[in-house]
Amino acid sequence: AESEKSFKDAVAKATEANATVLAEANAEGSLYKAVHADDIVAAFKEKGIMLEERSILIDTPIKTVGAHEIKLASGTHEGTVTITVVSA
């Protein structure tokens, strides 16, 4: 489990990280399958930032390439980070 301090530290680092998720997309930039929390966890892990899947809140399925804002929450703490989805 994440402590509040480690979660806040992770959000601060994640905000600066410019994490990228590779996904299969067609020529128009639509993804063949939506990006999920585990994909986002893996993208940040590559940057040395540990997040838990349960802290990632995806309101609308991510189905296109480009920049997407993701909400993070743990207990009473929240943050927003941006990930970039690129065609694999």
Coordinates of C-alpha atoms in Angstrom, one line a residue:
A1 CA 0.0 0.0 0.0
E2 CA 1.1 3.5 -0.8
S3 CA 1.7 5.9 2.1
E4 CA 0.3 9.4 1.6
K5 CA 3.8 10.9 1.4
S6 CA 5.0 8.3 -1.2
F7 CA 1.8 8.9 -3.2
K8 CA 2.3 12.7 -3.2
D9 CA 6.0 12.2 -4.2
A10 CA 5.0 9.8 -7.0
V11 CA 2.4 12.3 -8.3
A12 CA 4.9 15.1 -8.2
K13 CA 7.4 13.0 -10.2
A14 CA 4.7 11.7 -12.5
T15 CA 3.6 15.2 -13.4
E16 CA 7.1 15.9 -14.7
A17 CA 7.7 12.5 -16.3
N18 CA 6.2 12.8 -19.8
A19 CA 5.3 9.1 -19.7
T20 CA 4.5 7.5 -23.0
V21 CA 2.2 4.5 -23.7
L22 CA 2.8 2.6 -27.0
A23 CA -0.5 1.2 -28.5
E24 CA -1.5 -0.3 -31.8
A25 CA -3.5 2.4 -33.8
N26 CA -4.9 2.7 -37.3
A27 CA -3.9 5.5 -39.7
E28 CA -6.5 7.9 -38.2
G29 CA -5.0 7.5 -34.7
S30 CA -7.8 5.4 -33.3
L31 CA -6.5 2.6 -31.0
Y32 CA -7.5 -1.0 -31.6
K33 CA -7.9 -1.4 -27.8
A34 CA -8.2 1.2 -25.1
V35 CA -5.3 2.1 -22.8
H36 CA -5.9 0.6 -19.3
A37 CA -4.5 1.4 -15.8
D38 CA -1.9 -1.4 -16.1
D39 CA -0.5 0.2 -19.3
I40 CA -0.2 3.5 -17.5
V41 CA 1.5 1.8 -14.5
A42 CA 4.0 0.2 -16.8
A43 CA 4.7 3.6 -18.6
F44 CA 5.5 5.3 -15.3
K45 CA 7.5 2.3 -14.0
E46 CA 9.8 2.7 -17.0
K47 CA 10.5 6.2 -15.7
G48 CA 11.2 4.9 -12.2
I49 CA 7.8 6.0 -10.7
M50 CA 5.8 3.4 -8.9
L51 CA 2.0 3.9 -9.0
E52 CA -0.7 1.4 -8.1
E53 CA -3.4 0.5 -10.6
R54 CA -6.1 1.3 -8.1
S55 CA -4.9 4.9 -7.8
I56 CA -5.4 5.5 -11.6
L57 CA -8.9 6.8 -12.4
I58 CA -9.8 6.7 -16.1
D59 CA -13.1 8.6 -16.6
T60 CA -13.4 8.1 -20.3
P61 CA -11.7 5.2 -22.1
I62 CA -8.5 6.3 -23.8
K63 CA -8.9 5.2 -27.5
T64 CA -6.8 7.7 -29.4
V65 CA -3.2 8.7 -29.8
G66 CA -2.1 12.0 -28.3
A67 CA -1.9 13.6 -24.9
H68 CA -4.4 12.5 -22.2
E69 CA -4.9 13.8 -18.7
I70 CA -5.2 11.1 -16.1
K71 CA -6.6 11.5 -12.6
L72 CA -4.7 9.9 -9.7
A73 CA -6.2 9.4 -6.3
S74 CA -5.2 7.7 -3.0
G75 CA -7.2 8.3 0.1
T76 CA -7.8 12.0 0.3
H77 CA -5.0 13.0 -2.1
E78 CA -5.5 13.5 -5.8
G79 CA -3.4 14.7 -8.7
T80 CA -3.5 14.9 -12.4
V81 CA -0.8 13.7 -14.8
T82 CA -0.5 13.7 -18.6
I83 CA 0.4 10.6 -20.6
T84 CA 1.1 10.6 -24.3
V85 CA -0.2 7.7 -26.3
V86 CA 1.8 6.9 -29.5
S87 CA 1.3 4.4 -32.3
A88 CA 3.4 1.4 -31.9

